[in-house]
Amino acid sequence: MPELTLIYFNARGRAELARWIMAYGDIKYTDDRIERENWPARKPNIFTGKVPVLMVDGKPLPESIAIARYLARMADLVPQDSYEAARVDAIADRLNSAMTETHGILYKTEDEKEKTEKFDKHKEEVIKPFFSQLNKHLEGRQWFITNKTTWADLFIGMSMTWLRMKSPGILDNYPNITALVDKVLAIPKIKEWNDKQPKDLPF
């Protein structure tokens, strides 16, 4: 097992999926959390100058989705079948794109009226069709791809947890997504991880 250090801010954010995967897989690592006031001093020594970064035996691995894919293999969260593994990658890429756009609207739009208008448009044009397709796909399924948990399930669970915090009721019309999220949150290792996090820790 390589020596792992996950570098990110003292927040959930883009590092939380990696933390969930490592919690699920009982993977040992150093959780290097940077306080915001210390970031200017740390930034010049961070690969690419951005976080998260996963240090693997001293070698840097940037980008949250690349980190998640790497760790998912270690946690046995990647399907053995190549096609199914690619489908997990596909939903993760699509979800990451949608959530990145959502995050930008909610955190980078200062005017509240403009934020509401942008988010309403985003929900109608991006979230609604995506969630409708995802909800239909999950009909009669135990997990997203197979009868076994994958990192796509954890990513869906984590992302929807954040989205429900920001927009309560957003999953009301998607019972299959809601059921999957609740099932992910009930996974013992995930529940244990979430239960020990400070309630005021920024998402």
Coordinates of N, CA and C in Angstrom, one line a residue:
M1 N 0.8 -1.2 0.0 CA 0.0 0.0 0.0 C 0.9 1.2 0.0
P2 N 0.7 2.2 -1.0 CA 1.5 3.4 -1.0 C 1.2 4.3 0.2
E3 N 2.1 5.2 0.5 CA 1.9 6.2 1.5 C 1.1 7.4 0.8
L4 N 0.0 7.7 1.4 CA -0.9 8.7 0.8 C -1.1 9.9 1.7
T5 N -1.1 11.0 1.0 CA -1.4 12.3 1.7 C -2.4 13.1 0.8
L6 N -3.6 13.4 1.4 CA -4.5 14.2 0.6 C -4.4 15.6 1.1
I7 N -4.1 16.5 0.2 CA -4.0 18.0 0.5 C -5.2 18.7 0.0
Y8 N -5.8 19.4 0.9 CA -7.0 20.3 0.5 C -7.2 21.3 1.6
F9 N -8.2 22.1 1.4 CA -8.6 23.1 2.5 C -9.3 22.3 3.6
N10 N -9.5 23.0 4.7 CA -10.2 22.5 5.8 C -11.7 22.6 5.5
A11 N -12.2 21.9 4.5 CA -13.6 21.9 4.1 C -13.8 20.6 3.3
R12 N -15.1 20.3 3.0 CA -15.4 19.1 2.2 C -15.0 19.3 0.8
G13 N -15.8 20.1 0.1 CA -15.5 20.5 -1.3 C -15.0 19.4 -2.2
R14 N -14.0 19.7 -3.0 CA -13.6 18.7 -4.1 C -12.8 17.6 -3.5
A15 N -12.4 17.6 -2.3 CA -11.7 16.5 -1.7 C -12.6 15.5 -1.0
E16 N -13.9 15.8 -0.9 CA -14.7 14.9 0.0 C -15.0 13.6 -0.7
L17 N -15.1 13.5 -2.0 CA -15.3 12.3 -2.7 C -14.1 11.3 -2.4
A18 N -12.9 11.8 -2.5 CA -11.7 11.0 -2.1 C -11.8 10.5 -0.7
R19 N -12.2 11.4 0.2 CA -12.3 11.0 1.6 C -13.4 9.9 1.8
W20 N -14.5 10.0 1.1 CA -15.5 9.0 1.2 C -15.0 7.7 0.7
I21 N -14.3 7.7 -0.4 CA -13.8 6.5 -1.0 C -12.8 5.8 -0.1
M22 N -11.9 6.6 0.5 CA -10.9 6.1 1.4 C -11.6 5.6 2.7
A23 N -12.6 6.2 3.2 CA -13.4 5.8 4.3 C -14.0 4.4 4.0
Y24 N -14.6 4.3 2.8 CA -15.3 3.1 2.4 C -14.3 1.9 2.3
G25 N -13.1 2.2 1.8 CA -12.1 1.2 1.6 C -11.2 1.0 2.7
D26 N -11.4 1.7 3.8 CA -10.5 1.7 5.0 C -9.1 1.9 4.6
I27 N -8.9 2.9 3.7 CA -7.5 3.2 3.2 C -6.9 4.2 4.1
K28 N -5.7 3.9 4.6 CA -5.0 4.8 5.5 C -4.3 6.0 4.7
Y29 N -4.5 7.2 5.2 CA -3.8 8.3 4.6 C -3.7 9.5 5.6
T30 N -2.9 10.5 5.2 CA -2.8 11.7 6.0 C -3.7 12.7 5.4
D31 N -4.5 13.3 6.2 CA -5.5 14.3 5.7 C -4.9 15.7 6.0
D32 N -4.2 16.2 5.1 CA -3.5 17.5 5.2 C -4.5 18.6 4.9
R33 N -5.1 19.3 5.9 CA -6.1 20.3 5.7 C -5.5 21.7 5.9
I34 N -5.6 22.5 4.8 CA -5.0 23.8 4.9 C -6.0 24.9 5.3
E35 N -5.7 25.6 6.3 CA -6.6 26.8 6.7 C -6.4 27.9 5.6
R36 N -7.5 28.6 5.4 CA -7.5 29.6 4.3 C -6.3 30.6 4.5
E37 N -6.1 31.0 5.7 CA -5.1 32.0 5.9 C -3.7 31.5 5.6
N38 N -3.5 30.2 5.6 CA -2.2 29.6 5.3 C -2.0 29.3 3.9
W39 N -3.0 29.5 3.1 CA -2.9 29.1 1.7 C -1.9 29.8 0.9
P40 N -1.8 31.2 1.0 CA -0.7 31.9 0.2 C 0.7 31.3 0.5
A41 N 1.0 30.9 1.7 CA 2.3 30.4 2.0 C 2.5 29.0 1.4
R42 N 1.4 28.2 1.4 CA 1.4 26.8 0.9 C 1.4 26.7 -0.6
K43 N 0.7 27.6 -1.2 CA 0.4 27.5 -2.7 C 1.6 27.3 -3.5
P44 N 2.7 28.0 -3.4 CA 3.8 27.9 -4.2 C 4.4 26.5 -4.2
N45 N 4.2 25.7 -3.2 CA 4.8 24.4 -3.0 C 3.8 23.3 -3.4
I46 N 2.6 23.7 -3.9 CA 1.6 22.7 -4.3 C 1.7 22.5 -5.8
F47 N 1.7 21.3 -6.2 CA 1.8 20.9 -7.6 C 0.6 21.5 -8.4
T48 N 0.8 22.3 -9.4 CA -0.1 23.1 -10.2 C -0.7 24.3 -9.5
G49 N -0.4 24.4 -8.2 CA -0.9 25.5 -7.4 C -2.4 25.4 -7.1
K50 N -2.9 24.2 -7.3 CA -4.3 24.0 -7.0 C -4.5 22.8 -6.1
V51 N -5.6 22.7 -5.4 CA -6.0 21.5 -4.6 C -7.4 21.1 -5.0
P52 N -7.7 19.8 -4.8 CA -6.9 18.8 -4.1 C -5.8 18.2 -4.9
V53 N -4.8 17.7 -4.1 CA -3.7 16.9 -4.7 C -3.5 15.7 -3.8
L54 N -3.4 14.6 -4.4 CA -3.0 13.4 -3.6 C -1.6 13.0 -3.8
M55 N -0.8 13.0 -2.7 CA 0.6 12.6 -2.8 C 0.7 11.1 -2.6
V56 N 1.2 10.5 -3.6 CA 1.4 9.0 -3.6 C 2.8 8.6 -3.5
D57 N 3.3 8.2 -2.4 CA 4.7 8.0 -2.1 C 5.5 9.2 -2.6
G58 N 5.0 10.4 -2.2 CA 5.7 11.6 -2.5 C 5.5 12.2 -3.9
K59 N 4.8 11.5 -4.7 CA 4.5 12.0 -6.1 C 3.1 12.5 -6.2
P60 N 3.0 13.7 -6.8 CA 1.7 14.4 -6.8 C 0.7 13.8 -7.9
L61 N -0.6 13.7 -7.5 CA -1.6 13.4 -8.4 C -2.7 14.4 -8.3
P62 N -2.9 15.3 -9.3 CA -3.9 16.4 -9.2 C -5.2 16.0 -9.7
E63 N -6.2 16.9 -9.6 CA -7.5 16.8 -10.2 C -8.4 15.8 -9.4
S64 N -9.5 16.3 -8.9 CA -10.4 15.5 -8.0 C -10.9 14.2 -8.6
I65 N -11.3 14.2 -9.9 CA -11.8 13.0 -10.5 C -10.7 12.0 -10.8
A66 N -9.6 12.4 -11.2 CA -8.4 11.5 -11.4 C -8.1 10.9 -10.0
I67 N -8.1 11.6 -9.0 CA -7.8 11.1 -7.6 C -8.8 10.1 -7.2
A68 N -10.1 10.4 -7.5 CA -11.2 9.5 -7.1 C -11.0 8.1 -7.9
R69 N -10.7 8.2 -9.2 CA -10.6 7.0 -10.0 C -9.4 6.1 -9.5
Y70 N -8.4 6.8 -9.1 CA -7.2 6.1 -8.6 C -7.5 5.4 -7.3
L71 N -8.2 6.1 -6.4 CA -8.5 5.5 -5.1 C -9.6 4.5 -5.2
A72 N -10.5 4.6 -6.1 CA -11.6 3.7 -6.3 C -11.1 2.3 -6.6
R73 N -10.0 2.2 -7.4 CA -9.4 0.9 -7.7 C -8.9 0.3 -6.4
M74 N -8.3 1.1 -5.6 CA -7.8 0.6 -4.3 C -8.9 0.1 -3.4
A75 N -10.0 0.7 -3.5 CA -11.1 0.4 -2.6 C -12.1 -0.6 -3.2
D76 N -11.7 -1.2 -4.3 CA -12.6 -2.2 -5.0 C -14.0 -1.6 -5.3
L77 N -14.0 -0.3 -5.9 CA -15.2 0.4 -6.2 C -15.3 0.6 -7.7
V78 N -14.4 -0.2 -8.5 CA -14.5 -0.1 -10.0 C -14.9 -1.5 -10.5
P79 N -15.9 -1.5 -11.4 CA -16.3 -2.8 -11.9 C -15.2 -3.5 -12.7
Q80 N -15.2 -4.8 -12.6 CA -14.2 -5.6 -13.3 C -14.4 -5.5 -14.8
D81 N -15.6 -5.5 -15.3 CA -15.9 -5.4 -16.7 C -15.5 -4.0 -17.2
S82 N -14.8 -4.0 -18.3 CA -14.3 -2.7 -18.8 C -15.4 -1.8 -19.3
Y83 N -16.4 -2.3 -19.9 CA -17.6 -1.5 -20.3 C -18.3 -0.8 -19.1
E84 N -18.5 -1.6 -18.1 CA -19.2 -1.1 -16.9 C -18.3 -0.1 -16.2
A85 N -17.0 -0.3 -16.2 CA -16.1 0.6 -15.6 C -16.1 2.0 -16.4
A86 N -16.2 1.9 -17.7 CA -16.3 3.1 -18.5 C -17.6 3.8 -18.3
R87 N -18.7 3.1 -18.1 CA -20.0 3.7 -17.8 C -20.0 4.5 -16.4
V88 N -19.3 3.9 -15.5 CA -19.1 4.6 -14.2 C -18.3 5.9 -14.4
D89 N -17.2 5.8 -15.2 CA -16.5 7.0 -15.6 C -17.4 8.1 -16.3
A90 N -18.2 7.6 -17.1 CA -19.1 8.5 -17.9 C -20.1 9.3 -17.0
I91 N -20.7 8.6 -16.1 CA -21.7 9.2 -15.2 C -20.9 10.2 -14.2
A92 N -19.7 9.8 -13.8 CA -18.9 10.6 -12.9 C -18.5 11.9 -13.7
D93 N -18.1 11.8 -14.9 CA -17.7 13.0 -15.7 C -18.9 13.9 -15.9
R94 N -20.1 13.3 -16.2 CA -21.3 14.2 -16.4 C -21.7 14.8 -15.1
L95 N -21.7 14.1 -14.0 CA -22.1 14.6 -12.7 C -21.1 15.7 -12.3
N96 N -19.8 15.5 -12.5 CA -18.8 16.5 -12.2 C -19.0 17.8 -12.9
S97 N -19.4 17.7 -14.2 CA -19.6 18.9 -15.0 C -20.8 19.6 -14.5
A98 N -21.9 18.9 -14.2 CA -23.1 19.5 -13.8 C -22.9 20.2 -12.4
M99 N -22.2 19.5 -11.5 CA -22.0 20.1 -10.2 C -21.0 21.2 -10.2
T100 N -20.0 21.2 -11.1 CA -19.1 22.3 -11.2 C -19.8 23.6 -11.6
E101 N -20.7 23.4 -12.6 CA -21.5 24.5 -13.1 C -22.5 25.0 -12.0
T102 N -23.1 24.1 -11.2 CA -24.0 24.5 -10.1 C -23.2 25.3 -9.1
H103 N -22.0 24.8 -8.7 CA -21.2 25.4 -7.7 C -20.8 26.8 -8.1
G104 N -20.5 27.0 -9.4 CA -20.2 28.3 -9.9 C -21.3 29.3 -9.8
I105 N -22.5 28.8 -10.0 CA -23.7 29.7 -9.9 C -23.9 30.1 -8.5
L106 N -23.9 29.1 -7.6 CA -24.3 29.3 -6.2 C -23.2 30.1 -5.4
Y107 N -21.9 30.0 -5.7 CA -20.9 30.5 -4.9 C -20.2 31.8 -5.6
K108 N -20.3 31.9 -6.9 CA -19.6 33.0 -7.6 C -20.5 34.1 -8.1
T109 N -21.8 33.9 -7.9 CA -22.8 35.0 -8.3 C -23.2 35.7 -7.0
E110 N -22.7 37.0 -6.9 CA -22.9 37.8 -5.7 C -24.3 38.3 -5.6
D111 N -24.9 38.8 -6.7 CA -26.2 39.4 -6.6 C -27.3 38.3 -6.4
E112 N -28.1 38.4 -5.4 CA -29.0 37.3 -5.0 C -30.1 37.1 -6.1
K113 N -30.6 38.2 -6.6 CA -31.6 38.1 -7.7 C -31.0 37.4 -8.9
E114 N -29.8 37.8 -9.3 CA -29.2 37.2 -10.5 C -28.9 35.7 -10.2
K115 N -28.5 35.4 -9.0 CA -28.2 34.0 -8.6 C -29.4 33.1 -8.7
T116 N -30.5 33.6 -8.2 CA -31.8 32.9 -8.3 C -32.2 32.6 -9.7
E117 N -32.1 33.7 -10.5 CA -32.5 33.5 -11.9 C -31.6 32.5 -12.7
K118 N -30.3 32.6 -12.4 CA -29.3 31.7 -13.0 C -29.6 30.2 -12.6
F119 N -29.8 30.1 -11.3 CA -30.0 28.7 -10.8 C -31.3 28.1 -11.3
D120 N -32.4 28.9 -11.3 CA -33.6 28.4 -11.9 C -33.5 28.0 -13.3
K121 N -32.7 28.8 -14.1 CA -32.5 28.4 -15.5 C -31.6 27.1 -15.6
H122 N -30.6 27.0 -14.7 CA -29.7 25.9 -14.7 C -30.5 24.6 -14.3
K123 N -31.4 24.7 -13.3 CA -32.2 23.6 -12.9 C -33.1 23.1 -14.1
E124 N -33.6 24.0 -14.8 CA -34.5 23.7 -15.9 C -33.8 23.1 -17.1
E125 N -32.6 23.7 -17.4 CA -31.9 23.3 -18.7 C -30.9 22.1 -18.4
V126 N -30.4 22.0 -17.2 CA -29.3 21.1 -17.0 C -29.7 20.0 -16.0
I127 N -30.1 20.4 -14.8 CA -30.4 19.5 -13.7 C -31.6 18.6 -14.0
K128 N -32.7 19.2 -14.5 CA -34.0 18.5 -14.7 C -33.8 17.4 -15.7
P129 N -33.3 17.6 -16.9 CA -33.1 16.5 -17.9 C -32.1 15.5 -17.4
F130 N -31.0 15.9 -16.7 CA -30.0 15.0 -16.2 C -30.6 14.1 -15.1
F131 N -31.3 14.7 -14.2 CA -31.9 13.9 -13.1 C -33.0 13.0 -13.6
S132 N -33.8 13.4 -14.6 CA -34.8 12.6 -15.1 C -34.2 11.3 -15.8
Q133 N -33.1 11.5 -16.5 CA -32.5 10.3 -17.1 C -31.9 9.4 -16.0
L134 N -31.2 10.0 -15.0 CA -30.6 9.2 -14.0 C -31.7 8.5 -13.2
N135 N -32.8 9.1 -12.9 CA -33.8 8.5 -12.1 C -34.4 7.3 -12.9
K136 N -34.6 7.5 -14.2 CA -35.1 6.4 -15.0 C -34.1 5.2 -15.1
H137 N -32.9 5.6 -15.2 CA -31.8 4.5 -15.2 C -31.8 3.7 -14.0
L138 N -32.1 4.3 -12.8 CA -32.0 3.6 -11.5 C -33.3 2.8 -11.3
E139 N -34.3 2.9 -12.1 CA -35.5 2.1 -11.9 C -35.2 0.6 -11.8
G140 N -35.6 0.0 -10.7 CA -35.4 -1.4 -10.5 C -33.9 -1.9 -10.2
R141 N -33.0 -0.9 -10.1 CA -31.6 -1.2 -9.8 C -31.3 -1.0 -8.4
Q142 N -30.4 -1.9 -7.9 CA -29.9 -1.7 -6.5 C -28.8 -0.6 -6.4
W143 N -27.9 -0.6 -7.4 CA -26.9 0.4 -7.5 C -26.9 1.0 -8.9
F144 N -26.0 1.9 -9.2 CA -26.0 2.6 -10.5 C -25.7 1.6 -11.7
I145 N -24.7 0.8 -11.5 CA -24.3 0.0 -12.7 C -24.6 -1.5 -12.4
T146 N -24.2 -2.0 -11.3 CA -24.3 -3.5 -11.1 C -25.0 -3.7 -9.8
N147 N -24.9 -4.9 -9.3 CA -25.5 -5.2 -8.0 C -24.4 -5.0 -6.9
K148 N -23.4 -4.3 -7.2 CA -22.3 -4.0 -6.3 C -22.0 -2.5 -6.3
T149 N -21.7 -2.0 -5.2 CA -21.4 -0.5 -5.0 C -20.2 -0.1 -5.9
T150 N -20.3 1.0 -6.6 CA -19.1 1.6 -7.3 C -18.9 3.0 -6.8
W151 N -17.8 3.6 -7.2 CA -17.5 5.0 -6.8 C -18.5 5.9 -7.4
A152 N -19.2 5.6 -8.5 CA -20.3 6.4 -9.0 C -21.4 6.6 -8.0
D153 N -21.7 5.5 -7.3 CA -22.8 5.6 -6.3 C -22.4 6.6 -5.1
L154 N -21.1 6.5 -4.7 CA -20.6 7.4 -3.7 C -20.6 8.8 -4.2
F155 N -20.3 9.0 -5.4 CA -20.2 10.4 -6.0 C -21.6 11.0 -6.1
I156 N -22.6 10.1 -6.5 CA -24.0 10.6 -6.6 C -24.5 10.9 -5.2
G157 N -24.2 10.0 -4.2 CA -24.6 10.3 -2.8 C -24.1 11.6 -2.3
M158 N -22.8 11.8 -2.5 CA -22.1 13.0 -1.9 C -22.6 14.2 -2.6
S159 N -22.7 14.2 -3.9 CA -23.2 15.4 -4.7 C -24.6 15.8 -4.3
M160 N -25.5 14.8 -4.3 CA -26.9 15.1 -4.0 C -27.1 15.5 -2.5
T161 N -26.2 15.0 -1.6 CA -26.3 15.5 -0.2 C -26.0 17.0 -0.2
W162 N -25.0 17.4 -0.9 CA -24.7 18.9 -1.0 C -25.8 19.7 -1.6
L163 N -26.3 19.1 -2.7 CA -27.3 19.8 -3.5 C -28.6 20.0 -2.7
R164 N -29.0 18.9 -1.9 CA -30.2 19.0 -1.1 C -30.0 20.1 0.0
M165 N -28.8 20.2 0.5 CA -28.5 21.3 1.5 C -28.7 22.7 0.9
K166 N -28.3 22.8 -0.4 CA -28.4 24.1 -1.0 C -29.8 24.4 -1.6
S167 N -30.5 23.3 -2.0 CA -31.8 23.5 -2.6 C -32.7 22.4 -2.1
P168 N -33.2 22.5 -0.9 CA -34.1 21.5 -0.3 C -35.3 21.2 -1.2
G169 N -35.6 20.0 -1.4 CA -36.8 19.6 -2.2 C -36.4 19.3 -3.7
I170 N -35.1 19.5 -4.0 CA -34.7 19.4 -5.4 C -34.8 17.9 -5.9
L171 N -34.8 17.0 -5.0 CA -35.0 15.6 -5.4 C -36.4 15.0 -5.2
D172 N -37.3 15.9 -4.9 CA -38.7 15.4 -4.6 C -39.3 14.6 -5.7
N173 N -39.0 14.9 -7.0 CA -39.6 14.3 -8.1 C -38.7 13.1 -8.6
Y174 N -37.7 12.7 -7.8 CA -36.8 11.7 -8.3 C -36.6 10.7 -7.2
P175 N -37.6 9.8 -7.0 CA -37.6 8.9 -5.9 C -36.5 7.8 -6.0
N176 N -36.1 7.5 -7.2 CA -35.0 6.5 -7.3 C -33.6 7.0 -7.0
I177 N -33.4 8.3 -7.3 CA -32.2 9.0 -6.9 C -32.2 9.1 -5.4
T178 N -33.3 9.6 -4.8 CA -33.4 9.7 -3.4 C -33.1 8.4 -2.7
A179 N -33.6 7.3 -3.2 CA -33.4 6.0 -2.5 C -31.9 5.6 -2.6
L180 N -31.3 5.9 -3.7 CA -29.9 5.6 -3.8 C -29.0 6.4 -2.9
V181 N -29.3 7.7 -2.8 CA -28.6 8.6 -1.9 C -28.7 8.1 -0.4
D182 N -30.0 7.8 0.0 CA -30.2 7.3 1.3 C -29.4 6.0 1.6
K183 N -29.4 5.2 0.6 CA -28.7 3.9 0.7 C -27.1 4.1 0.9
V184 N -26.6 5.1 0.1 CA -25.2 5.4 0.2 C -24.9 5.9 1.6
L185 N -25.7 6.9 2.1 CA -25.5 7.5 3.4 C -25.6 6.5 4.5
A186 N -26.3 5.4 4.3 CA -26.4 4.3 5.3 C -25.3 3.3 5.3
I187 N -24.4 3.4 4.3 CA -23.3 2.5 4.3 C -22.5 2.7 5.6
P188 N -22.2 1.7 6.4 CA -21.6 1.9 7.7 C -20.4 2.8 7.7
K189 N -19.4 2.5 6.8 CA -18.2 3.3 6.8 C -18.5 4.8 6.4
I190 N -19.4 5.0 5.5 CA -19.8 6.4 5.1 C -20.5 7.1 6.2
K191 N -21.4 6.4 6.8 CA -22.1 7.0 8.0 C -21.2 7.3 9.1
E192 N -20.2 6.4 9.4 CA -19.2 6.7 10.4 C -18.4 7.9 10.1
W193 N -18.0 8.0 8.9 CA -17.2 9.2 8.4 C -18.0 10.5 8.6
N194 N -19.2 10.5 8.1 CA -20.0 11.7 8.2 C -20.4 12.1 9.6
D195 N -20.6 11.1 10.4 CA -21.0 11.3 11.8 C -19.9 12.0 12.6
K196 N -18.7 11.8 12.2 CA -17.5 12.4 13.0 C -17.1 13.7 12.5
Q197 N -17.7 14.2 11.3 CA -17.3 15.5 10.8 C -17.9 16.6 11.6
P198 N -17.2 17.7 11.8 CA -17.8 18.9 12.5 C -19.1 19.3 11.7
K199 N -20.1 19.6 12.4 CA -21.4 20.0 11.7 C -21.2 21.4 11.0
D200 N -20.3 22.2 11.4 CA -20.1 23.5 10.8 C -19.0 23.5 9.7
L201 N -18.5 22.3 9.4 CA -17.5 22.2 8.3 C -18.0 22.6 7.0
P202 N -17.4 23.6 6.3 CA -18.0 24.0 5.0 C -18.0 22.9 4.0
F203 N -19.1 22.8 3.2 CA -19.2 21.8 2.2 C -18.7 22.4 0.9

